[in-house]
Amino acid sequence: MSKDRPQDVRDIVVRMEQRPSNPVRRARLMVEQEVPPARRGPGWDRHWRELEAYLDDGVAWKMPQGLDDTLSESDEDKKRADPKTSS
């Protein structure tokens, strides 16, 4: 085997085993394996870069005042959402 090859198989395996620390970057890699370039819209790259930047900058997401993520739907709301039980 020649040493002039651009990448050795071991280099590729090592690179594939390294996970990006940014979860958005990891998600982008997975999504781009499924969505061909021809199907990606005009803002594709910008959209991903902005999402990655939020996490790279250490933005802390906060719940708006007065909202509680422990709230659950009432039984009445569930009935309205279910077409089988709505009247």
PDB file of C-alpha atoms in Angstrom:
ATOM      1  CA  MET A   1       0.000   0.000   0.000  1.00  0.00           C
ATOM      2  CA  SER A   2       1.165   3.474  -0.841  1.00  0.00           C
ATOM      3  CA  LYS A   3       1.806   6.163   1.764  1.00  0.00           C
ATOM      4  CA  ASP A   4       0.605   8.749  -0.786  1.00  0.00           C
ATOM      5  CA  ARG A   5      -3.039   7.928  -0.161  1.00  0.00           C
ATOM      6  CA  PRO A   6      -4.999  10.917   1.171  1.00  0.00           C
ATOM      7  CA  GLN A   7      -6.467   8.979   4.093  1.00  0.00           C
ATOM      8  CA  ASP A   8      -5.699   5.657   5.608  1.00  0.00           C
ATOM      9  CA  VAL A   9      -8.668   3.457   6.558  1.00  0.00           C
ATOM     10  CA  ARG A  10      -7.611   3.782  10.197  1.00  0.00           C
ATOM     11  CA  ASP A  11      -7.811   7.579   9.934  1.00  0.00           C
ATOM     12  CA  ILE A  12     -11.362   7.319   8.616  1.00  0.00           C
ATOM     13  CA  VAL A  13     -12.389   4.933  11.402  1.00  0.00           C
ATOM     14  CA  VAL A  14     -10.882   7.196  14.065  1.00  0.00           C
ATOM     15  CA  ARG A  15     -12.685  10.209  12.622  1.00  0.00           C
ATOM     16  CA  MET A  16     -15.994   8.342  12.532  1.00  0.00           C
ATOM     17  CA  GLU A  17     -15.610   7.251  16.159  1.00  0.00           C
ATOM     18  CA  GLN A  18     -15.114  10.831  17.333  1.00  0.00           C
ATOM     19  CA  ARG A  19     -18.464  12.369  18.157  1.00  0.00           C
ATOM     20  CA  PRO A  20     -18.826  16.134  17.944  1.00  0.00           C
ATOM     21  CA  SER A  21     -19.536  17.605  21.364  1.00  0.00           C
ATOM     22  CA  ASN A  22     -22.287  19.846  20.003  1.00  0.00           C
ATOM     23  CA  PRO A  23     -25.530  17.796  19.825  1.00  0.00           C
ATOM     24  CA  VAL A  24     -26.841  19.964  16.987  1.00  0.00           C
ATOM     25  CA  ARG A  25     -23.732  19.159  14.951  1.00  0.00           C
ATOM     26  CA  ARG A  26     -24.309  15.444  15.631  1.00  0.00           C
ATOM     27  CA  ALA A  27     -27.937  15.783  14.570  1.00  0.00           C
ATOM     28  CA  ARG A  28     -26.922  17.597  11.397  1.00  0.00           C
ATOM     29  CA  LEU A  29     -24.556  14.778  10.446  1.00  0.00           C
ATOM     30  CA  MET A  30     -27.334  12.219  10.912  1.00  0.00           C
ATOM     31  CA  VAL A  31     -29.908  14.267   8.990  1.00  0.00           C
ATOM     32  CA  GLU A  32     -27.510  14.942   6.118  1.00  0.00           C
ATOM     33  CA  GLN A  33     -27.025  11.196   5.703  1.00  0.00           C
ATOM     34  CA  GLU A  34     -30.757  10.901   5.006  1.00  0.00           C
ATOM     35  CA  VAL A  35     -31.519  14.100   3.054  1.00  0.00           C
ATOM     36  CA  PRO A  36     -29.792  14.378  -0.335  1.00  0.00           C
ATOM     37  CA  PRO A  37     -28.296  17.775  -1.263  1.00  0.00           C
ATOM     38  CA  ALA A  38     -30.875  18.218  -4.025  1.00  0.00           C
ATOM     39  CA  ARG A  39     -33.689  18.204  -1.429  1.00  0.00           C
ATOM     40  CA  ARG A  40     -32.090  20.737   0.932  1.00  0.00           C
ATOM     41  CA  GLY A  41     -33.621  24.197   0.853  1.00  0.00           C
ATOM     42  CA  PRO A  42     -31.840  27.516   0.313  1.00  0.00           C
ATOM     43  CA  GLY A  43     -31.386  28.236   4.035  1.00  0.00           C
ATOM     44  CA  TRP A  44     -30.168  24.765   4.968  1.00  0.00           C
ATOM     45  CA  ASP A  45     -26.594  25.571   5.936  1.00  0.00           C
ATOM     46  CA  ARG A  46     -27.432  28.850   7.650  1.00  0.00           C
ATOM     47  CA  HIS A  47     -30.146  27.182   9.701  1.00  0.00           C
ATOM     48  CA  TRP A  48     -27.746  24.528  11.033  1.00  0.00           C
ATOM     49  CA  ARG A  49     -24.936  27.035  11.689  1.00  0.00           C
ATOM     50  CA  GLU A  50     -27.272  29.230  13.749  1.00  0.00           C
ATOM     51  CA  LEU A  51     -28.485  26.290  15.825  1.00  0.00           C
ATOM     52  CA  GLU A  52     -24.905  25.107  16.394  1.00  0.00           C
ATOM     53  CA  ALA A  53     -23.883  28.622  17.432  1.00  0.00           C
ATOM     54  CA  TYR A  54     -26.553  28.747  20.160  1.00  0.00           C
ATOM     55  CA  LEU A  55     -24.949  25.786  21.883  1.00  0.00           C
ATOM     56  CA  ASP A  56     -21.366  26.840  21.145  1.00  0.00           C
ATOM     57  CA  ASP A  57     -22.063  30.209  22.798  1.00  0.00           C
ATOM     58  CA  GLY A  58     -23.497  28.535  25.885  1.00  0.00           C
ATOM     59  CA  VAL A  59     -26.960  30.044  25.635  1.00  0.00           C
ATOM     60  CA  ALA A  60     -29.115  29.044  28.607  1.00  0.00           C
ATOM     61  CA  TRP A  61     -32.741  28.452  27.647  1.00  0.00           C
ATOM     62  CA  LYS A  62     -35.178  29.609  30.307  1.00  0.00           C
ATOM     63  CA  MET A  63     -38.857  28.916  30.758  1.00  0.00           C
ATOM     64  CA  PRO A  64     -40.934  32.112  30.398  1.00  0.00           C
ATOM     65  CA  GLN A  65     -42.222  33.436  33.684  1.00  0.00           C
ATOM     66  CA  GLY A  66     -45.552  31.951  34.702  1.00  0.00           C
ATOM     67  CA  LEU A  67     -45.131  28.790  32.658  1.00  0.00           C
ATOM     68  CA  ASP A  68     -44.314  25.526  34.320  1.00  0.00           C
ATOM     69  CA  ASP A  69     -43.123  22.525  32.338  1.00  0.00           C
ATOM     70  CA  THR A  70     -44.779  20.231  34.891  1.00  0.00           C
ATOM     71  CA  LEU A  71     -48.264  21.329  33.805  1.00  0.00           C
ATOM     72  CA  SER A  72     -50.274  18.607  32.166  1.00  0.00           C
ATOM     73  CA  GLU A  73     -53.322  18.710  29.974  1.00  0.00           C
ATOM     74  CA  SER A  74     -56.635  18.575  31.762  1.00  0.00           C
ATOM     75  CA  ASP A  75     -59.012  15.710  31.048  1.00  0.00           C
ATOM     76  CA  GLU A  76     -61.255  18.161  29.197  1.00  0.00           C
ATOM     77  CA  ASP A  77     -58.362  19.227  26.921  1.00  0.00           C
ATOM     78  CA  LYS A  78     -57.546  15.598  26.191  1.00  0.00           C
ATOM     79  CA  LYS A  79     -61.163  14.882  25.228  1.00  0.00           C
ATOM     80  CA  ARG A  80     -61.204  17.827  22.824  1.00  0.00           C
ATOM     81  CA  ALA A  81     -57.965  16.666  21.223  1.00  0.00           C
ATOM     82  CA  ASP A  82     -59.218  13.114  20.693  1.00  0.00           C
ATOM     83  CA  PRO A  83     -61.730  12.962  17.805  1.00  0.00           C
ATOM     84  CA  LYS A  84     -63.178   9.681  19.122  1.00  0.00           C
ATOM     85  CA  THR A  85     -64.225  11.267  22.414  1.00  0.00           C
ATOM     86  CA  SER A  86     -65.015  14.802  21.273  1.00  0.00           C
ATOM     87  CA  SER A  87     -68.634  15.731  20.868  1.00  0.00           C
TER      88      SER A  87
END
